[in-house]
PDB file of C-alpha atoms in Angstrom:
ATOM      1  CA  UNK A 186      -3.050  66.392  86.616  1.00 30.00           C
ATOM      2  CA  UNK A 187      -2.732  62.836  87.441  1.00 31.00           C
ATOM      3  CA  UNK A 188      -4.568  61.278  90.549  1.00 33.00           C
ATOM      4  CA  UNK A 189      -2.333  58.913  92.772  1.00 33.00           C
ATOM      5  CA  UNK A 190      -4.649  56.172  91.310  1.00 37.00           C
ATOM      6  CA  UNK A 191      -2.587  56.319  88.047  1.00 39.00           C
ATOM      7  CA  UNK A 192       0.504  58.259  88.611  1.00 41.00           C
ATOM      8  CA  UNK A 193       2.951  56.859  85.673  1.00 43.00           C
ATOM      9  CA  UNK A 194       5.771  56.747  89.345  1.00 47.00           C
ATOM     10  CA  UNK A 195       3.995  53.757  90.447  1.00 47.00           C
ATOM     11  CA  UNK A 196       4.798  51.306  87.042  1.00 52.00           C
ATOM     12  CA  UNK A 197       7.980  51.430  88.426  1.00 57.00           C
ATOM     13  CA  UNK A 198       7.686  51.511  92.395  1.00 60.00           C
ATOM     14  CA  UNK A 199       5.503  48.461  91.598  1.00 56.00           C
ATOM     15  CA  UNK A 200       8.071  47.085  90.059  1.00 57.00           C
ATOM     16  CA  UNK A 201       9.890  47.685  93.759  1.00 56.00           C
ATOM     17  CA  UNK A 202       7.056  46.565  95.664  1.00 50.00           C
ATOM     18  CA  UNK A 203       6.839  43.022  93.863  1.00 56.00           C
ATOM     19  CA  UNK A 204      10.373  42.691  93.906  1.00 57.00           C
ATOM     20  CA  UNK A 205      10.733  43.108  97.510  1.00 56.00           C
ATOM     21  CA  UNK A 206       7.710  40.930  97.995  1.00 50.00           C
ATOM     22  CA  UNK A 207       8.315  37.682  95.584  1.00 46.00           C
ATOM     23  CA  UNK A 208       9.142  34.477  97.666  1.00 40.00           C
ATOM     24  CA  UNK A 209      11.360  32.759  97.754  1.00 38.00           C
ATOM     25  CA  UNK A 210      15.784  33.132  97.764  1.00 34.00           C
ATOM     26  CA  UNK A 211      17.431  34.212  94.343  1.00 39.00           C
ATOM     27  CA  UNK A 212      19.783  32.007  93.392  1.00 38.00           C
ATOM     28  CA  UNK A 213      21.541  31.849  89.813  1.00 36.00           C
ATOM     29  CA  UNK A 214      20.850  32.695  86.517  1.00 37.00           C
ATOM     30  CA  UNK A 215      17.420  29.595  85.969  1.00 41.00           C
ATOM     31  CA  UNK A 216      16.599  29.731  89.014  1.00 38.00           C
ATOM     32  CA  UNK A 217      15.966  33.937  89.077  1.00 43.00           C
ATOM     33  CA  UNK A 218      14.094  33.808  85.677  1.00 44.00           C
ATOM     34  CA  UNK A 219      11.532  31.153  86.950  1.00 46.00           C
ATOM     35  CA  UNK A 220      11.306  33.977  89.470  1.00 46.00           C
ATOM     36  CA  UNK A 221      10.967  37.078  87.460  1.00 46.00           C
ATOM     37  CA  UNK A 222       8.122  34.899  85.081  1.00 48.00           C
ATOM     38  CA  UNK A 223       6.094  34.105  88.419  1.00 47.00           C
ATOM     39  CA  UNK A 224       6.663  37.644  89.773  1.00 43.00           C
ATOM     40  CA  UNK A 225       5.695  39.401  86.501  1.00 47.00           C
ATOM     41  CA  UNK A 226       2.315  38.327  86.081  1.00 48.00           C
ATOM     42  CA  UNK A 227       1.858  40.971  88.366  1.00 47.00           C
ATOM     43  CA  UNK A 228       2.933  44.215  86.333  1.00 50.00           C
ATOM     44  CA  UNK A 229       1.066  42.352  83.308  1.00 52.00           C
ATOM     45  CA  UNK A 230      -0.959  46.893  83.037  1.00 52.00           C
ATOM     46  CA  UNK A 231       2.233  48.454  83.095  1.00 54.00           C
ATOM     47  CA  UNK A 232       2.121  50.277  80.510  1.00 60.00           C
ATOM     48  CA  UNK A 233       5.783  51.473  80.318  1.00 59.00           C
ATOM     49  CA  UNK A 234       5.273  54.880  77.449  1.00 63.00           C
ATOM     50  CA  UNK A 235       3.825  56.562  80.011  1.00 60.00           C
ATOM     51  CA  UNK A 236       6.812  56.323  82.664  1.00 58.00           C
ATOM     52  CA  UNK A 237       8.178  59.483  79.730  1.00 63.00           C
ATOM     53  CA  UNK A 238       6.086  61.983  81.772  1.00 59.00           C
ATOM     54  CA  UNK A 239       8.477  61.297  85.314  1.00 73.00           C
ATOM     55  CA  UNK A 240      11.339  63.406  85.736  1.00 78.00           C
ATOM     56  CA  UNK A 241      14.975  61.746  85.371  1.00 82.00           C
ATOM     57  CA  UNK A 242      14.987  62.417  88.900  1.00 85.00           C
ATOM     58  CA  UNK A 243      12.555  60.105  89.893  1.00 84.00           C
ATOM     59  CA  UNK A 244      13.606  57.580  87.725  1.00 85.00           C
ATOM     60  CA  UNK A 245      16.781  57.437  89.382  1.00 90.00           C
ATOM     61  CA  UNK A 246      15.467  57.516  92.794  1.00 89.00           C
ATOM     62  CA  UNK A 247      12.870  54.584  92.332  1.00 86.00           C
ATOM     63  CA  UNK A 248      15.873  52.841  90.432  1.00 90.00           C
ATOM     64  CA  UNK A 249      18.256  53.042  93.647  1.00 93.00           C
ATOM     65  CA  UNK A 250      15.923  51.736  95.891  1.00 90.00           C
ATOM     66  CA  UNK A 251      15.323  48.549  93.565  1.00 89.00           C
ATOM     67  CA  UNK A 252      19.044  48.472  93.581  1.00 93.00           C
ATOM     68  CA  UNK A 253      19.478  48.332  97.210  1.00 93.00           C
ATOM     69  CA  UNK A 254      16.837  45.227  98.019  1.00 89.00           C
ATOM     70  CA  UNK A 255      17.980  42.095  98.821  1.00 86.00           C
ATOM     71  CA  UNK A 256      16.475  41.226  95.317  1.00 87.00           C
ATOM     72  CA  UNK A 257      18.211  43.773  93.085  1.00 90.00           C
ATOM     73  CA  UNK A 258      18.581  41.361  90.507  1.00 92.00           C
ATOM     74  CA  UNK A 259      14.790  40.015  90.902  1.00 88.00           C
ATOM     75  CA  UNK A 260      14.160  43.600  90.223  1.00 87.00           C
ATOM     76  CA  UNK A 261      16.660  44.492  87.080  1.00 91.00           C
ATOM     77  CA  UNK A 262      15.020  41.573  85.454  1.00 89.00           C
ATOM     78  CA  UNK A 263      11.602  42.681  86.353  1.00 86.00           C
ATOM     79  CA  UNK A 264      12.571  46.106  84.778  1.00 86.00           C
ATOM     80  CA  UNK A 265      13.504  44.129  81.548  1.00 90.00           C
ATOM     81  CA  UNK A 266      10.863  41.646  81.795  1.00 85.00           C
ATOM     82  CA  UNK A 267       7.975  44.618  81.394  1.00 81.00           C
ATOM     83  CA  UNK A 268       9.428  47.310  79.519  1.00 84.00           C
ATOM     84  CA  UNK A 269      10.560  49.710  81.955  1.00 84.00           C
ATOM     85  CA  UNK A 270      14.275  49.064  81.867  1.00 89.00           C
ATOM     86  CA  UNK A 271      14.302  50.011  77.280  1.00 90.00           C
ATOM     87  CA  UNK A 272      12.457  53.378  78.743  1.00 86.00           C
ATOM     88  CA  UNK A 273      15.928  54.902  81.139  1.00 90.00           C
ATOM     89  CA  UNK A 274      18.957  52.627  81.349  1.00 95.00           C
ATOM     90  CA  UNK A 275      18.894  50.520  77.172  1.00 96.00           C
ATOM     91  CA  UNK A 276      22.297  50.880  77.578  1.00 97.00           C
ATOM     92  CA  UNK A 277      21.778  47.961  80.014  1.00 98.00           C
ATOM     93  CA  UNK A 278      19.696  45.883  77.722  1.00 97.00           C
ATOM     94  CA  UNK A 279      22.477  45.294  75.160  1.00 98.00           C
ATOM     95  CA  UNK A 280      24.019  42.736  77.537  1.00 98.00           C
ATOM     96  CA  UNK A 281      20.555  40.134  77.453  1.00 97.00           C
ATOM     97  CA  UNK A 282      21.752  37.767  75.104  1.00 95.00           C
ATOM     98  CA  UNK A 283      25.305  38.469  73.722  1.00 97.00           C
ATOM     99  CA  UNK A 284      27.519  35.211  74.899  1.00 94.00           C
ATOM    100  CA  UNK A 285      31.181  35.025  76.008  1.00 94.00           C
ATOM    101  CA  UNK A 286      34.270  32.751  75.831  1.00 89.00           C
ATOM    102  CA  UNK A 287      34.818  30.025  77.451  1.00 87.00           C
ATOM    103  CA  UNK A 288      35.938  31.027  80.804  1.00 85.00           C
ATOM    104  CA  UNK A 289      32.495  32.172  81.388  1.00 91.00           C
ATOM    105  CA  UNK A 290      29.463  29.440  81.983  1.00 92.00           C
ATOM    106  CA  UNK A 291      26.826  33.245  81.454  1.00 95.00           C
ATOM    107  CA  UNK A 292      26.007  35.441  78.789  1.00 96.00           C
ATOM    108  CA  UNK A 293      26.747  38.739  80.065  1.00 97.00           C
ATOM    109  CA  UNK A 294      23.842  39.943  81.456  1.00 97.00           C
ATOM    110  CA  UNK A 295      23.171  36.612  83.364  1.00 96.00           C
ATOM    111  CA  UNK A 296      26.219  37.199  84.610  1.00 96.00           C
ATOM    112  CA  UNK A 297      25.776  40.439  86.339  1.00 97.00           C
ATOM    113  CA  UNK A 298      22.897  39.572  87.382  1.00 96.00           C
ATOM    114  CA  UNK A 299      24.750  36.965  89.553  1.00 96.00           C
ATOM    115  CA  UNK A 300      27.839  39.190  90.489  1.00 96.00           C
ATOM    116  CA  UNK A 301      25.366  41.644  91.466  1.00 96.00           C
ATOM    117  CA  UNK A 302      23.836  38.802  93.787  1.00 95.00           C
ATOM    118  CA  UNK A 303      27.012  38.286  94.720  1.00 94.00           C
ATOM    119  CA  UNK A 304      27.938  40.884  96.614  1.00 96.00           C
ATOM    120  CA  UNK A 305      27.580  41.267 100.730  1.00 95.00           C
ATOM    121  CA  UNK A 306      24.317  42.871 101.553  1.00 94.00           C
ATOM    122  CA  UNK A 307      26.194  46.128 103.619  1.00 96.00           C
ATOM    123  CA  UNK A 308      27.373  47.278  99.484  1.00 98.00           C
ATOM    124  CA  UNK A 309      27.029  50.703  98.242  1.00 98.00           C
ATOM    125  CA  UNK A 310      25.728  52.556  96.163  1.00 98.00           C
ATOM    126  CA  UNK A 311      28.358  52.953  94.331  1.00 98.00           C
ATOM    127  CA  UNK A 312      29.726  49.558  94.531  1.00 98.00           C
ATOM    128  CA  UNK A 313      26.314  47.420  93.354  1.00 98.00           C
ATOM    129  CA  UNK A 314      26.723  50.636  89.935  1.00 98.00           C
ATOM    130  CA  UNK A 315      29.848  49.251  89.260  1.00 98.00           C
ATOM    131  CA  UNK A 316      28.784  45.620  89.699  1.00 98.00           C
ATOM    132  CA  UNK A 317      25.546  46.172  87.098  1.00 98.00           C
ATOM    133  CA  UNK A 318      27.558  47.957  84.490  1.00 98.00           C
ATOM    134  CA  UNK A 319      30.906  46.936  84.926  1.00 98.00           C
ATOM    135  CA  UNK A 320      30.428  45.019  81.552  1.00 98.00           C
ATOM    136  CA  UNK A 321      28.284  47.331  79.934  1.00 98.00           C
ATOM    137  CA  UNK A 322      30.270  47.949  77.501  1.00 98.00           C
ATOM    138  CA  UNK A 323      30.952  43.907  76.411  1.00 98.00           C
ATOM    139  CA  UNK A 324      28.246  44.397  73.284  1.00 98.00           C
ATOM    140  CA  UNK A 325      29.389  47.193  71.183  1.00 98.00           C
ATOM    141  CA  UNK A 326      32.822  45.356  71.624  1.00 98.00           C
ATOM    142  CA  UNK A 327      32.713  42.036  71.035  1.00 97.00           C
ATOM    143  CA  UNK A 328      35.224  40.748  69.077  1.00 96.00           C
ATOM    144  CA  UNK A 329      36.755  37.502  67.312  1.00 94.00           C
ATOM    145  CA  UNK A 330      40.807  36.469  67.089  1.00 91.00           C
ATOM    146  CA  UNK A 331      41.527  34.201  64.434  1.00 91.00           C
ATOM    147  CA  UNK A 332      42.084  31.206  66.735  1.00 90.00           C
ATOM    148  CA  UNK A 333      38.021  31.732  66.901  1.00 88.00           C
ATOM    149  CA  UNK A 334      38.318  32.602  70.855  1.00 91.00           C
ATOM    150  CA  UNK A 335      36.041  35.915  71.779  1.00 92.00           C
ATOM    151  CA  UNK A 336      37.653  39.112  72.974  1.00 94.00           C
ATOM    152  CA  UNK A 337      36.287  42.791  74.275  1.00 96.00           C
ATOM    153  CA  UNK A 338      38.683  44.152  73.569  1.00 96.00           C
ATOM    154  CA  UNK A 339      38.779  48.260  75.468  1.00 97.00           C
ATOM    155  CA  UNK A 340      35.119  47.046  77.036  1.00 98.00           C
ATOM    156  CA  UNK A 341      36.515  48.688  80.675  1.00 98.00           C
ATOM    157  CA  UNK A 342      37.045  52.002  79.630  1.00 98.00           C
ATOM    158  CA  UNK A 343      33.432  51.539  76.923  1.00 98.00           C
ATOM    159  CA  UNK A 344      31.425  50.912  79.799  1.00 98.00           C
ATOM    160  CA  UNK A 345      32.578  53.790  81.704  1.00 98.00           C
ATOM    161  CA  UNK A 346      32.203  56.108  78.758  1.00 98.00           C
ATOM    162  CA  UNK A 347      28.622  54.756  78.563  1.00 98.00           C
ATOM    163  CA  UNK A 348      27.687  54.306  82.704  1.00 98.00           C
ATOM    164  CA  UNK A 349      29.017  57.996  82.319  1.00 98.00           C
ATOM    165  CA  UNK A 350      26.605  59.147  79.809  1.00 98.00           C
ATOM    166  CA  UNK A 351      23.863  57.213  81.126  1.00 97.00           C
ATOM    167  CA  UNK A 352      24.128  58.680  85.219  1.00 97.00           C
ATOM    168  CA  UNK A 353      24.635  62.085  84.252  1.00 97.00           C
ATOM    169  CA  UNK A 354      20.891  61.532  82.480  1.00 96.00           C
ATOM    170  CA  UNK A 355      19.951  60.580  85.050  1.00 95.00           C
ATOM    171  CA  UNK A 356      21.062  64.134  87.141  1.00 95.00           C
ATOM    172  CA  UNK A 357      22.986  61.884  89.562  1.00 97.00           C
ATOM    173  CA  UNK A 358      25.367  63.262  91.732  1.00 97.00           C
ATOM    174  CA  UNK A 359      28.654  64.592  89.553  1.00 98.00           C
ATOM    175  CA  UNK A 360      31.128  62.931  92.898  1.00 98.00           C
ATOM    176  CA  UNK A 361      29.176  59.515  92.052  1.00 98.00           C
ATOM    177  CA  UNK A 362      29.067  59.807  88.913  1.00 98.00           C
ATOM    178  CA  UNK A 363      33.067  59.805  88.526  1.00 98.00           C
ATOM    179  CA  UNK A 364      33.462  57.109  91.335  1.00 98.00           C
ATOM    180  CA  UNK A 365      31.328  54.557  89.667  1.00 98.00           C
ATOM    181  CA  UNK A 366      32.949  55.366  86.006  1.00 98.00           C
ATOM    182  CA  UNK A 367      36.379  54.834  88.357  1.00 98.00           C
ATOM    183  CA  UNK A 368      35.198  51.618  88.870  1.00 98.00           C
ATOM    184  CA  UNK A 369      33.978  50.480  85.671  1.00 98.00           C
ATOM    185  CA  UNK A 370      37.187  51.725  83.660  1.00 98.00           C
ATOM    186  CA  UNK A 371      39.606  49.930  86.225  1.00 97.00           C
ATOM    187  CA  UNK A 372      37.403  46.852  87.098  1.00 97.00           C
ATOM    188  CA  UNK A 373      39.655  44.823  85.196  1.00 96.00           C
ATOM    189  CA  UNK A 374      43.150  45.692  86.833  1.00 96.00           C
ATOM    190  CA  UNK A 375      42.982  43.272  89.749  1.00 96.00           C
ATOM    191  CA  UNK A 376      42.562  40.640  87.138  1.00 94.00           C
ATOM    192  CA  UNK A 377      45.159  41.666  85.267  1.00 94.00           C
ATOM    193  CA  UNK A 378      48.110  41.379  88.285  1.00 96.00           C
ATOM    194  CA  UNK A 379      50.996  38.958  88.428  1.00 94.00           C
ATOM    195  CA  UNK A 380      53.283  38.209  91.166  1.00 93.00           C
ATOM    196  CA  UNK A 381      56.139  39.864  88.583  1.00 95.00           C
ATOM    197  CA  UNK A 382      54.270  42.803  88.980  1.00 96.00           C
ATOM    198  CA  UNK A 383      57.112  45.547  90.546  1.00 97.00           C
ATOM    199  CA  UNK A 384      56.229  47.148  93.905  1.00 96.00           C
ATOM    200  CA  UNK A 385      55.644  50.700  91.462  1.00 97.00           C
ATOM    201  CA  UNK A 386      53.035  48.665  89.731  1.00 96.00           C
ATOM    202  CA  UNK A 387      51.257  47.606  93.613  1.00 97.00           C
ATOM    203  CA  UNK A 388      51.420  50.995  94.112  1.00 96.00           C
ATOM    204  CA  UNK A 389      50.310  53.034  91.130  1.00 96.00           C
ATOM    205  CA  UNK A 390      47.060  50.649  91.645  1.00 97.00           C
ATOM    206  CA  UNK A 391      46.796  52.193  95.217  1.00 97.00           C
ATOM    207  CA  UNK A 392      46.609  55.674  93.588  1.00 96.00           C
ATOM    208  CA  UNK A 393      45.177  55.583  91.069  1.00 95.00           C
ATOM    209  CA  UNK A 394      41.494  53.869  92.687  1.00 96.00           C
ATOM    210  CA  UNK A 395      42.410  55.957  95.872  1.00 96.00           C
ATOM    211  CA  UNK A 396      39.163  55.819  98.827  1.00 96.00           C
ATOM    212  CA  UNK A 397      37.761  53.150  95.850  1.00 97.00           C
ATOM    213  CA  UNK A 398      40.090  50.248  95.969  1.00 97.00           C
ATOM    214  CA  UNK A 399      38.360  48.401  98.623  1.00 97.00           C
ATOM    215  CA  UNK A 400      34.683  48.697  96.234  1.00 98.00           C
ATOM    216  CA  UNK A 401      37.076  47.126  93.323  1.00 98.00           C
ATOM    217  CA  UNK A 402      38.456  44.114  95.009  1.00 97.00           C
ATOM    218  CA  UNK A 403      34.728  43.801  95.907  1.00 97.00           C
ATOM    219  CA  UNK A 404      33.655  44.078  92.734  1.00 97.00           C
ATOM    220  CA  UNK A 405      36.065  41.159  91.229  1.00 96.00           C
ATOM    221  CA  UNK A 406      35.318  38.883  94.265  1.00 96.00           C
ATOM    222  CA  UNK A 407      31.680  39.659  93.061  1.00 96.00           C
ATOM    223  CA  UNK A 408      32.801  39.142  89.307  1.00 96.00           C
ATOM    224  CA  UNK A 409      35.130  35.968  89.472  1.00 95.00           C
ATOM    225  CA  UNK A 410      32.259  34.141  90.885  1.00 94.00           C
ATOM    226  CA  UNK A 411      30.090  35.080  88.898  1.00 95.00           C
ATOM    227  CA  UNK A 412      32.247  33.233  85.801  1.00 93.00           C
ATOM    228  CA  UNK A 413      30.741  29.911  86.472  1.00 88.00           C
ATOM    229  CA  UNK A 414      29.108  27.748  88.956  1.00 88.00           C
ATOM    230  CA  UNK A 415      31.697  26.436  91.789  1.00 83.00           C
ATOM    231  CA  UNK A 416      35.084  27.937  93.406  1.00 82.00           C
ATOM    232  CA  UNK A 417      35.352  31.177  92.722  1.00 81.00           C
ATOM    233  CA  UNK A 418      39.402  31.803  91.968  1.00 83.00           C
ATOM    234  CA  UNK A 419      40.098  34.629  94.202  1.00 87.00           C
ATOM    235  CA  UNK A 420      43.617  33.838  94.680  1.00 90.00           C
ATOM    236  CA  UNK A 421      44.973  36.480  92.209  1.00 92.00           C
ATOM    237  CA  UNK A 422      43.038  39.406  93.587  1.00 94.00           C
ATOM    238  CA  UNK A 423      43.640  37.814  97.529  1.00 94.00           C
ATOM    239  CA  UNK A 424      47.630  38.254  96.387  1.00 95.00           C
ATOM    240  CA  UNK A 425      47.366  41.062  95.269  1.00 96.00           C
ATOM    241  CA  UNK A 426      45.849  42.484  98.299  1.00 96.00           C
ATOM    242  CA  UNK A 427      47.931  40.846 100.500  1.00 96.00           C
ATOM    243  CA  UNK A 428      50.861  42.974  99.255  1.00 95.00           C
ATOM    244  CA  UNK A 429      49.235  46.464  99.758  1.00 95.00           C
ATOM    245  CA  UNK A 430      49.181  45.843 103.800  1.00 84.00           C
TER     246      UNK A 430
END
């Protein structure tokens, strides 16, 4: 049997504990990476392969506890640097190093962590998972047009399929899977809004999102605030929201 002092679960729990006790604020990607490298020195003795004996449910629960902390972006960096993320969420690692087009100042992974850090403290697990996975489909859909511009056609649908498979693998509840997959699949809808949308089109969006509409707006705000340094371009979402009241 495995004693408490050397249980593989402590490897995962160690990331969460170090994440919670790390000193200093979490900021943009450069500052985040510096903190992660400092803290990850405490986790050098982790052997990620030992986590293979842990049940999916236990891994899921510990990972979700990390996402619900104020330092979730730092925790994700520690999961990545320790090799643990590769064991239970390799889909997320595909985002690392993937550059974007001129509208984005950051690669996909850094953009995602900044967006996650921009969520309000009271953000639910559903909202945090939706934000974490909103661009996970980009690496598999990245292309370059004849004009030389990078594009990610279909990345929302690809990401929804990926997060649905991942959440099924870790045995999340079906209603949670449906909610997160819906947010990922629909996360571009607000950015596609124009003032010439008909009232019927606005109502269709409201109907399609149902109880997840507020979360969609929250993901949009976090997403656009992580495009580049400086004020976020939030007017499109604000104008759409105004038409729904």
